[in-house]
Amino acid sequence: MASAFAAKMGFNSLMRKQAKTFNVRISTMESDLEFSCEVLDQEVPKEEPITFHFLAKFYPENAEEELVQDITQHLFFLQVKKKILDEEIHCPPEASVLLASYAVHAEYGDYDPAVHKPGFLAEEELLPKRVINLYQMTPEMWEERITACYAEHRGRTRDEAEMEYLKIAQDLDMYGVNYFLIRNKKGTDLLLGVDALGLHIYEPDNKLTPKCSFPWNEIRNISYSDKEFTIKPLDKKANVFKFNSSRLRVNKLILQLCIGNHDLFMRRRRVDSLEVQQMKAQAREERARKQVERQRLQREKQLREEAERARDELKRRLIQLQDEAHMANEALLRSEQTADLLAEKAQIAEEEAKLLAQKAAEAETEMQRIKVTAIRGQEERRLMEQKMLEAKMVALKMAEESERRAKEAEQLKQDLLEARDSERRAKNKLLEITSKAVYSPGLAPDSMPQDVSFSRENLSFDFKDTDMKRLSMEIEKEKVEYMEKSKHLQEQLNELKTEIESLKLKERETSLDIIHNQNTEQGTSKHSNFKKVTPSSAAT
């Protein structure tokens, strides 16, 4: 049903047009489709519905330069990501973590701790199972390391994150290589690798390091007869490399890949056609427009955040001033109570001093009366002198007590004056606090909160007509600094590798992992293979 519907809607013509534009392949799980034939006339599964895969057939050498349209970049990103997760492309553990962080950024955007809380990646498939099984690490530990890298990508767009993913992936040894099982003239099993740079010959158990390579610019002719395939180098003195494949259909597919990759290899090294130049110009204009729009949105976001911070600071200042006013009111009330208490004590001390003075006067009068009556007789005089002496002693004590009371009253008066002075200073401080808000220049009365009031009679301050704009002049605006630029990619990979190396399980390393580690130690990459091997070694 699915294949009949596709044929009815002109599926073949549409796919031919798309394939010509984007160098894609339409395939089922078993084989590629030929664009020159009807779908129903080809070898497709008989079950319904039929699943077709729309994939890039030829991989770009430089994804950033060659993937012009955003939709092409996104689809190619999904294809490469799936191949890495399915382990069709070997990826070392440290690169897997970094690639996973860019994949998360492409899906979720900028990292936000309030939104992206621990566990938000629990359902995501981000790492190859080989990498997960290679280390004694829990899913939470993997998520923590991926999130740490993800947080460093802040400020990138989703398209930029996808492109960073592809720029890392295109340096992997198995990126864009199509492998075919072949045999040389001696009957030895080998692997033929076809990619954007040329042809490579591998050992069956080593897909990372080729035995020899044939760059496209050094190949003169490629042909096949029946099941025998022939590669003729540009140097006529070099040996011709011949091999056999298992089926004629495989030879056809190899030849198609060779022709297509060779054509693209030469086309990349020529001036772009007018159509491609126009597409690239349109893409640049679109990226520039998006960049301007992104900067505008970023500025608006920054201004909004600054306004929110200013509002929060104003609220904080208002609460602080209200607290200060409340404390000043309480201090004033305490000062008034202290002053009243001291005034009451001073009055009591004054009354006691008056009473003591009165008693002293009475004692003096009694002493004079005794003096008058002392002349009545010697005995009486002696007795009177004794009484007079006692009266003098009592009078002296009473005078000293009166003087002490007077000094105490004087001290209380002094304390009362100091208390009243403290009360006056408290009132002045409160008036100073409120005057900053009430009489600040440039403030509009209608901008003050309606629930604030000021009364001089009861010295209660509620700040009803305080202009909050005066406070904003005291607030220093916080500046948002953009995150530092990302560190060099290799430094990130080395840091990640160093962090997780202690948890690595050596016994779970695959042969490709061991080969990759050896290549890393020797400084070998797929770009250096052309310099290390020569086509003449293929004959062996």
Coordinates of C-alpha atoms in Angstrom, one line a residue:
M1 CA 0.0 0.0 0.0
A2 CA 2.7 2.4 1.0
S3 CA 4.8 1.8 -2.1
A4 CA 1.8 2.0 -4.4
F5 CA 0.8 5.3 -2.9
A6 CA 4.3 6.7 -3.3
A7 CA 4.4 5.7 -6.9
K8 CA 0.9 7.2 -7.5
M9 CA 2.0 10.6 -6.1
G10 CA 5.1 10.8 -8.3
F11 CA 7.5 9.6 -5.6
N12 CA 10.3 8.7 -8.0
S13 CA 10.4 12.1 -9.8
L14 CA 10.3 13.9 -6.5
M15 CA 13.2 11.8 -5.0
R16 CA 15.3 12.3 -8.2
K17 CA 14.9 16.0 -7.8
Q18 CA 15.9 15.9 -4.1
A19 CA 18.8 13.6 -4.7
K20 CA 20.2 15.8 -7.4
T21 CA 20.0 18.8 -5.1
F22 CA 21.3 17.4 -1.8
N23 CA 23.2 14.2 -2.9
V24 CA 20.9 11.9 -0.8
R25 CA 20.0 8.3 -0.9
I26 CA 16.6 6.7 -0.5
S27 CA 16.9 3.2 1.0
T28 CA 15.0 0.5 2.8
M29 CA 16.6 -1.6 5.5
E30 CA 18.0 -4.0 2.8
S31 CA 19.2 -1.8 -0.2
D32 CA 19.3 1.6 -1.9
L33 CA 16.6 2.6 -4.4
E34 CA 17.4 3.3 -8.0
F35 CA 16.0 6.7 -9.1
S36 CA 15.7 5.5 -12.7
C37 CA 13.3 2.7 -11.9
E38 CA 9.8 2.6 -10.4
V39 CA 9.8 1.7 -6.7
L40 CA 7.6 -1.4 -7.2
D41 CA 10.0 -2.7 -9.8
Q42 CA 12.9 -2.8 -7.3
E43 CA 13.8 -5.2 -4.5
V44 CA 11.7 -3.8 -1.6
P45 CA 10.2 -5.7 1.3
K46 CA 6.8 -7.2 0.7
E47 CA 5.3 -6.3 4.1
E48 CA 3.2 -3.2 4.6
P49 CA 3.8 -0.5 5.4
I50 CA 7.3 -0.1 3.9
T51 CA 9.8 2.1 5.8
F52 CA 12.0 4.3 3.6
H53 CA 15.1 6.1 5.0
F54 CA 16.0 9.5 3.6
L55 CA 19.8 9.8 4.1
A56 CA 22.8 11.7 2.9
K57 CA 24.7 9.4 0.5
F58 CA 27.8 11.5 0.2
Y59 CA 29.3 13.1 3.4
P60 CA 30.8 16.6 3.2
E61 CA 34.4 17.2 3.9
N62 CA 33.7 20.4 5.7
A63 CA 30.2 20.5 7.1
E64 CA 30.4 24.2 8.0
E65 CA 31.2 25.2 4.4
E66 CA 29.1 22.7 2.5
L67 CA 25.8 22.5 4.5
V68 CA 24.2 25.8 3.3
Q69 CA 20.6 25.4 4.4
D70 CA 19.5 25.0 8.0
I71 CA 17.1 22.1 7.3
T72 CA 19.9 20.2 5.5
Q73 CA 22.2 20.7 8.5
H74 CA 19.6 19.5 10.9
L75 CA 18.8 16.4 9.0
F76 CA 22.4 15.5 8.5
F77 CA 23.0 16.2 12.3
L78 CA 20.3 13.6 13.1
Q79 CA 21.8 11.1 10.7
V80 CA 25.4 11.4 12.1
K81 CA 24.1 11.4 15.7
K82 CA 22.2 8.1 15.1
K83 CA 25.2 6.5 13.5
I84 CA 27.4 7.4 16.5
L85 CA 24.8 6.1 19.0
D86 CA 24.4 2.9 17.0
E87 CA 28.2 2.6 17.0
E88 CA 28.4 2.6 13.2
I89 CA 30.9 5.4 13.7
H90 CA 33.5 4.7 16.4
C91 CA 33.7 7.6 18.9
P92 CA 36.1 7.7 21.9
P93 CA 34.5 8.3 25.4
E94 CA 35.7 11.8 25.9
A95 CA 34.4 12.9 22.5
S96 CA 31.2 11.1 23.2
V97 CA 30.6 13.2 26.3
L98 CA 31.3 16.5 24.5
L99 CA 29.1 15.5 21.5
A100 CA 26.3 14.6 24.0
S101 CA 26.5 18.0 25.6
Y102 CA 26.1 19.7 22.1
A103 CA 23.2 17.4 21.3
V104 CA 21.5 18.4 24.6
H105 CA 22.1 22.1 23.8
A106 CA 20.6 21.6 20.3
E107 CA 17.5 20.1 21.9
Y108 CA 17.0 22.2 25.1
G109 CA 18.7 25.5 24.3
D110 CA 20.7 27.4 26.9
Y111 CA 21.3 25.8 30.2
D112 CA 19.1 27.1 33.0
P113 CA 19.7 25.6 36.5
A114 CA 16.1 26.4 37.5
V115 CA 14.7 24.4 34.6
H116 CA 17.3 21.7 33.9
K117 CA 17.5 20.1 37.2
P118 CA 19.2 16.7 38.0
G119 CA 17.5 13.9 36.2
F120 CA 16.2 15.8 33.2
L121 CA 18.4 13.6 30.9
A122 CA 17.3 10.4 32.5
E123 CA 15.2 9.4 29.4
E124 CA 17.6 10.6 26.8
E125 CA 19.9 8.4 24.7
L126 CA 23.1 10.4 24.5
L127 CA 26.0 8.0 24.7
P128 CA 26.9 4.7 22.8
K129 CA 26.3 1.6 25.0
R130 CA 30.0 0.7 24.4
V131 CA 31.1 3.9 26.2
I132 CA 28.6 3.4 29.1
N133 CA 29.8 -0.2 29.7
L134 CA 33.4 0.8 29.5
Y135 CA 33.4 2.7 32.8
Q136 CA 32.1 2.1 36.3
M137 CA 29.9 5.1 36.3
T138 CA 26.2 5.5 37.2
P139 CA 23.8 7.3 34.9
E140 CA 23.8 10.2 37.4
M141 CA 27.6 10.5 37.0
W142 CA 27.3 10.6 33.2
E143 CA 24.6 13.2 33.4
E144 CA 26.6 15.3 35.8
R145 CA 29.6 15.4 33.4
I146 CA 27.4 16.0 30.3
T147 CA 25.6 18.8 32.1
A148 CA 28.9 20.4 33.1
C149 CA 29.9 20.6 29.5
Y150 CA 26.4 21.7 28.5
A151 CA 26.5 24.7 30.8
E152 CA 29.7 26.0 29.1
H153 CA 27.8 26.3 25.7
R154 CA 25.6 29.1 27.0
G155 CA 24.9 31.8 24.4
R156 CA 24.9 29.4 21.3
T157 CA 21.9 28.9 19.2
R158 CA 20.5 25.4 18.5
D159 CA 21.9 25.6 14.9
E160 CA 25.3 26.5 16.2
A161 CA 25.3 23.6 18.6
E162 CA 24.4 21.2 15.8
M163 CA 27.2 22.6 13.7
E164 CA 29.7 22.2 16.6
Y165 CA 28.5 18.6 16.9
L166 CA 29.2 18.0 13.2
K167 CA 32.6 19.7 13.3
I168 CA 33.7 17.3 16.0
A169 CA 32.1 14.3 14.4
Q170 CA 33.7 14.9 11.0
D171 CA 37.2 14.4 12.5
L172 CA 36.3 10.9 13.7
D173 CA 38.1 8.1 11.9
M174 CA 35.0 6.2 10.6
Y175 CA 33.0 9.4 9.7
G176 CA 31.6 9.1 6.2
V177 CA 33.3 5.8 5.3
N178 CA 31.3 3.1 3.6
Y179 CA 32.9 -0.3 4.1
F180 CA 32.7 -3.3 1.8
L181 CA 34.1 -6.8 2.2
I182 CA 36.6 -7.7 -0.6
R183 CA 39.4 -10.1 -1.5
N184 CA 42.7 -9.3 -3.2
K185 CA 44.4 -11.4 -5.9
K186 CA 45.8 -13.7 -3.2
G187 CA 42.4 -14.4 -1.7
T188 CA 43.0 -12.4 1.5
D189 CA 39.9 -10.9 3.1
L190 CA 40.1 -7.1 3.3
L191 CA 37.8 -4.1 3.7
L192 CA 37.4 -1.4 1.1
G193 CA 36.5 2.0 2.6
V194 CA 35.0 4.8 0.3
D195 CA 34.7 8.3 1.6
A196 CA 35.0 11.9 0.5
L197 CA 38.8 11.9 0.5
G198 CA 39.5 8.7 -1.4
L199 CA 39.7 4.9 -1.2
H200 CA 41.2 3.0 1.8
I201 CA 42.1 -0.6 2.3
Y202 CA 41.6 -2.0 5.9
E203 CA 42.2 -5.2 7.7
P204 CA 38.9 -6.9 8.5
D205 CA 39.3 -6.3 12.3
N206 CA 40.6 -2.7 12.0
K207 CA 38.3 -0.1 10.6
L208 CA 40.2 2.8 12.0
T209 CA 43.7 2.6 10.5
P210 CA 43.9 1.8 6.7
K211 CA 46.8 -0.3 5.3
C212 CA 47.0 2.0 2.3
S213 CA 45.0 4.8 0.8
F214 CA 44.2 6.2 -2.7
P215 CA 43.4 9.9 -2.7
W216 CA 40.9 10.9 -5.4
N217 CA 43.4 13.2 -7.0
E218 CA 45.9 10.3 -7.4
I219 CA 43.5 7.8 -9.1
R220 CA 43.4 7.7 -12.9
N221 CA 40.7 5.2 -13.5
I222 CA 38.3 2.9 -11.6
S223 CA 36.5 0.1 -13.4
Y224 CA 35.0 -3.3 -12.8
S225 CA 34.3 -6.4 -14.9
D226 CA 31.9 -8.9 -13.5
K227 CA 33.0 -9.2 -9.8
E228 CA 36.6 -7.9 -10.4
F229 CA 37.2 -4.3 -9.4
T230 CA 40.3 -2.4 -10.7
I231 CA 41.9 0.8 -9.4
K232 CA 44.5 2.4 -11.6
P233 CA 46.7 5.1 -9.9
L234 CA 47.6 8.3 -11.7
D235 CA 51.3 7.2 -11.6
K236 CA 51.5 4.7 -14.4
K237 CA 54.6 3.1 -12.7
A238 CA 52.6 2.2 -9.6
N239 CA 51.0 -1.2 -9.3
V240 CA 47.3 -1.6 -10.3
F241 CA 45.2 -2.7 -7.4
K242 CA 42.6 -5.4 -8.1
F243 CA 40.1 -7.0 -5.8
N244 CA 36.9 -9.1 -6.0
S245 CA 33.6 -8.5 -4.3
S246 CA 30.9 -11.0 -3.4
R247 CA 28.2 -9.7 -5.7
L248 CA 27.8 -7.7 -8.9
R249 CA 25.4 -5.4 -7.2
V250 CA 28.1 -4.5 -4.6
N251 CA 30.4 -3.5 -7.5
K252 CA 27.8 -1.2 -8.9
L253 CA 27.3 0.4 -5.5
I254 CA 31.0 0.9 -5.1
L255 CA 31.3 2.4 -8.5
Q256 CA 28.4 4.8 -7.8
L257 CA 30.1 5.9 -4.5
C258 CA 33.4 6.3 -6.2
I259 CA 32.0 8.4 -9.1
G260 CA 29.9 10.6 -6.8
N261 CA 32.7 11.2 -4.2
H262 CA 35.3 11.8 -6.9
D263 CA 33.0 14.3 -8.6
L264 CA 32.3 16.1 -5.3
F265 CA 36.0 16.1 -4.5
M266 CA 36.9 17.8 -7.7
R267 CA 33.9 20.2 -7.5
R268 CA 34.9 21.4 -4.0
R269 CA 38.3 22.5 -5.4
R270 CA 36.7 24.5 -8.2
V271 CA 34.9 27.8 -8.0
D272 CA 31.3 27.4 -7.0
S273 CA 28.6 27.6 -9.6
L274 CA 26.3 30.6 -9.8
E275 CA 23.5 28.7 -8.2
V276 CA 25.6 27.5 -5.3
Q277 CA 27.0 31.0 -4.8
Q278 CA 23.5 32.4 -4.7
M279 CA 22.4 29.8 -2.2
K280 CA 25.4 30.6 0.0
A281 CA 24.8 34.3 -0.2
Q282 CA 21.1 33.8 0.7
A283 CA 22.2 31.6 3.6
R284 CA 24.7 34.2 4.8
E285 CA 22.0 36.9 4.6
E286 CA 19.6 34.7 6.6
R287 CA 22.2 33.9 9.2
A288 CA 23.0 37.7 9.5
R289 CA 19.3 38.5 9.9
K290 CA 18.9 35.8 12.5
Q291 CA 22.0 37.1 14.3
V292 CA 20.6 40.6 14.4
E293 CA 17.2 39.3 15.6
R294 CA 19.0 37.2 18.2
Q295 CA 21.0 40.2 19.4
R296 CA 17.8 42.3 19.6
L297 CA 16.1 39.6 21.7
Q298 CA 19.2 39.3 23.8
R299 CA 19.1 43.1 24.5
E300 CA 15.4 43.0 25.3
K301 CA 16.0 40.1 27.6
Q302 CA 18.9 41.9 29.3
L303 CA 16.9 45.1 29.8
R304 CA 14.0 43.1 31.2
E305 CA 16.3 41.3 33.6
E306 CA 17.8 44.6 34.6
A307 CA 14.4 46.1 35.2
E308 CA 13.4 43.1 37.3
R309 CA 16.5 43.4 39.3
A310 CA 15.9 47.2 39.8
R311 CA 12.3 46.5 40.9
D312 CA 13.5 43.9 43.4
E313 CA 16.2 46.3 44.7
L314 CA 13.5 49.0 45.1
K315 CA 11.4 46.6 47.1
R316 CA 14.3 45.7 49.2
R317 CA 15.1 49.3 49.9
L318 CA 11.5 50.1 50.7
I319 CA 11.4 47.2 53.2
Q320 CA 14.7 48.4 54.6
L321 CA 13.4 52.0 55.1
Q322 CA 10.2 50.8 56.6
D323 CA 12.2 48.7 59.1
E324 CA 14.4 51.7 59.9
A325 CA 11.4 53.9 60.4
H326 CA 9.8 51.2 62.6
M327 CA 13.0 51.0 64.7
A328 CA 13.2 54.8 65.0
N329 CA 9.5 54.9 66.2
E330 CA 10.3 52.3 68.8
A331 CA 13.4 54.2 69.9
L332 CA 11.5 57.5 70.1
L333 CA 8.8 55.8 72.2
R334 CA 11.4 54.3 74.6
S335 CA 13.0 57.8 74.9
E336 CA 9.7 59.4 75.8
Q337 CA 9.0 56.7 78.4
T338 CA 12.5 57.1 79.9
A339 CA 12.1 60.9 80.0
D340 CA 8.7 60.6 81.8
L341 CA 10.2 58.2 84.3
L342 CA 13.2 60.5 85.0
A343 CA 11.0 63.5 85.4
E344 CA 8.9 61.6 87.9
K345 CA 12.0 60.6 89.9
A346 CA 13.3 64.2 89.8
Q347 CA 10.0 65.5 91.2
I348 CA 10.1 62.9 94.0
A349 CA 13.7 63.8 94.8
E350 CA 12.9 67.5 94.9
E351 CA 10.0 67.0 97.3
E352 CA 12.2 64.9 99.5
A353 CA 14.9 67.7 99.5
K354 CA 12.2 70.2 100.5
L355 CA 11.0 68.0 103.4
L356 CA 14.6 67.5 104.6
A357 CA 15.2 71.3 104.5
Q358 CA 12.0 71.9 106.5
K359 CA 13.2 69.3 109.1
A360 CA 16.6 71.0 109.3
A361 CA 14.9 74.4 109.9
E362 CA 12.8 72.9 112.7
A363 CA 15.9 71.4 114.3
E364 CA 17.6 74.8 114.2
T365 CA 14.6 76.4 115.9
E366 CA 14.7 73.7 118.5
M367 CA 18.4 74.3 119.1
Q368 CA 17.8 78.1 119.6
R369 CA 15.0 77.3 122.0
I370 CA 17.2 75.0 124.0
K371 CA 19.9 77.7 124.1
V372 CA 17.4 80.1 125.6
T373 CA 16.3 77.7 128.3
A374 CA 19.8 76.5 129.0
I375 CA 20.5 79.4 131.3
R376 CA 18.0 78.2 133.8
G377 CA 20.5 76.1 135.6
Q378 CA 23.9 74.6 135.4
E379 CA 22.5 71.2 135.4
E380 CA 20.0 72.1 133.0
R381 CA 22.7 73.9 131.0
R382 CA 24.8 70.7 131.0
L383 CA 21.9 68.7 130.0
M384 CA 20.9 71.2 127.4
E385 CA 24.4 71.4 126.1
Q386 CA 24.4 67.6 125.7
K387 CA 21.0 67.8 124.0
M388 CA 22.3 70.7 121.9
L389 CA 25.3 68.7 120.9
E390 CA 23.0 65.8 119.9
A391 CA 20.7 68.2 118.1
K392 CA 23.8 69.6 116.2
M393 CA 24.8 66.1 115.2
V394 CA 21.3 65.4 114.1
A395 CA 21.1 68.7 112.2
L396 CA 24.5 68.0 110.6
K397 CA 23.3 64.6 109.5
M398 CA 20.1 66.0 108.2
A399 CA 22.0 68.7 106.4
E400 CA 24.3 66.2 104.8
E401 CA 21.3 64.1 103.8
S402 CA 19.6 67.2 102.4
E403 CA 22.7 68.0 100.4
R404 CA 22.9 64.5 99.1
R405 CA 19.3 64.6 98.1
A406 CA 19.8 67.9 96.4
K407 CA 22.8 66.5 94.4
E408 CA 20.7 63.5 93.5
A409 CA 17.9 65.8 92.4
E410 CA 20.4 67.8 90.3
Q411 CA 21.7 64.6 88.7
L412 CA 18.2 63.5 87.9
K413 CA 17.6 66.8 86.3
Q414 CA 20.8 66.4 84.2
D415 CA 19.6 62.9 83.2
L416 CA 16.2 64.3 82.3
L417 CA 17.9 66.9 80.0
E418 CA 20.1 64.2 78.4
A419 CA 17.0 62.0 77.8
R420 CA 15.2 64.9 76.2
D421 CA 18.2 65.6 74.1
S422 CA 18.3 61.9 73.0
E423 CA 14.6 62.2 72.3
R424 CA 15.2 65.3 70.1
R425 CA 18.0 63.5 68.2
A426 CA 15.8 60.4 67.6
K427 CA 13.1 62.7 66.2
N428 CA 15.6 64.5 64.0
K429 CA 17.0 61.1 62.7
L430 CA 13.5 59.9 61.9
L431 CA 12.7 63.2 60.1
E432 CA 16.0 62.8 58.2
I433 CA 15.1 59.3 57.1
T434 CA 11.7 60.3 55.9
S435 CA 12.8 63.6 54.3
K436 CA 15.1 61.6 51.9
A437 CA 12.0 60.1 50.4
V438 CA 9.4 62.9 50.9
Y439 CA 11.5 65.9 49.7
S440 CA 13.8 64.4 47.1
P441 CA 13.9 66.5 43.9
G442 CA 12.6 65.2 40.6
L443 CA 10.0 62.9 42.2
A444 CA 6.4 63.0 41.1
P445 CA 3.9 62.8 44.0
D446 CA 1.6 60.5 42.0
S447 CA 4.5 58.0 41.7
M448 CA 4.4 57.4 45.5
P449 CA 2.7 54.4 46.9
Q450 CA -0.8 55.3 48.2
D451 CA -0.6 53.3 51.4
V452 CA 2.2 55.4 53.0
S453 CA 1.6 58.4 55.4
F454 CA 3.7 60.9 57.6
S455 CA 2.4 62.6 60.8
R456 CA 4.5 65.0 62.9
E457 CA 2.1 64.8 65.9
N458 CA 2.5 61.1 66.8
L459 CA 5.9 60.7 65.1
S460 CA 4.6 57.7 63.2
F461 CA 6.1 57.1 59.7
D462 CA 4.4 54.9 57.2
F463 CA 6.0 56.5 54.0
K464 CA 2.7 56.9 52.1
D465 CA 4.0 59.7 49.8
T466 CA 7.6 58.5 49.4
D467 CA 8.9 58.7 45.8
M468 CA 10.5 55.4 45.1
K469 CA 12.3 56.8 42.0
R470 CA 14.7 58.6 44.4
L471 CA 15.9 55.1 45.6
S472 CA 16.6 53.9 42.1
M473 CA 19.3 56.6 41.8
E474 CA 21.2 54.8 44.7
I475 CA 21.0 51.4 43.0
E476 CA 24.0 50.2 41.0
K477 CA 23.1 48.3 38.0
E478 CA 24.5 44.9 37.7
K479 CA 26.2 44.0 34.5
V480 CA 25.6 40.7 32.8
E481 CA 28.8 39.3 31.5
Y482 CA 28.7 36.9 28.7
M483 CA 30.3 33.6 29.4
E484 CA 33.9 33.2 28.5
K485 CA 34.6 31.7 25.1
S486 CA 34.8 28.0 25.0
K487 CA 38.2 26.5 25.5
H488 CA 40.0 24.8 22.7
L489 CA 38.3 21.6 21.7
Q490 CA 41.3 19.3 22.3
E491 CA 41.7 20.7 25.8
Q492 CA 38.1 19.9 26.6
L493 CA 38.5 16.4 25.2
N494 CA 41.7 15.8 27.2
E495 CA 40.1 17.1 30.4
L496 CA 37.1 14.8 29.9
K497 CA 39.4 11.9 29.2
T498 CA 41.5 12.6 32.3
E499 CA 38.4 12.8 34.5
I500 CA 36.9 9.5 33.5
E501 CA 40.1 7.5 32.8
S502 CA 40.3 6.3 36.5
L503 CA 36.8 4.7 36.1
K504 CA 37.6 2.9 32.9
L505 CA 37.3 -0.9 32.7
K506 CA 40.2 -2.1 30.5
E507 CA 38.7 -5.6 30.1
R508 CA 35.7 -4.1 28.3
E509 CA 37.7 -2.2 25.7
T510 CA 36.9 -3.3 22.1
S511 CA 39.5 -3.8 19.5
L512 CA 38.5 -0.4 18.0
D513 CA 39.0 1.3 21.4
I514 CA 42.5 -0.2 21.6
I515 CA 43.4 0.9 18.0
H516 CA 42.0 4.4 18.7
N517 CA 44.2 4.7 21.8
Q518 CA 47.3 3.6 19.9
N519 CA 46.5 6.0 17.1
T520 CA 46.0 8.8 19.6
E521 CA 49.4 8.1 21.3
Q522 CA 51.1 8.0 17.9
G523 CA 49.4 11.1 16.7
T524 CA 47.7 9.3 13.8
S525 CA 44.5 10.6 12.2
K526 CA 42.7 9.9 9.1
H527 CA 44.0 13.1 7.5
S528 CA 47.6 11.9 8.0
N529 CA 47.1 8.5 6.4
F530 CA 47.8 9.8 2.9
K531 CA 51.3 10.9 4.0
K532 CA 52.1 7.7 5.8
V533 CA 51.1 5.1 3.1
T534 CA 51.5 4.8 -0.6
P535 CA 49.3 3.0 -3.2
S536 CA 52.1 0.7 -4.1
S537 CA 51.7 -1.0 -0.7
A538 CA 48.2 -2.1 -1.7
A539 CA 49.6 -4.8 -4.0
T540 CA 50.9 -6.7 -1.0

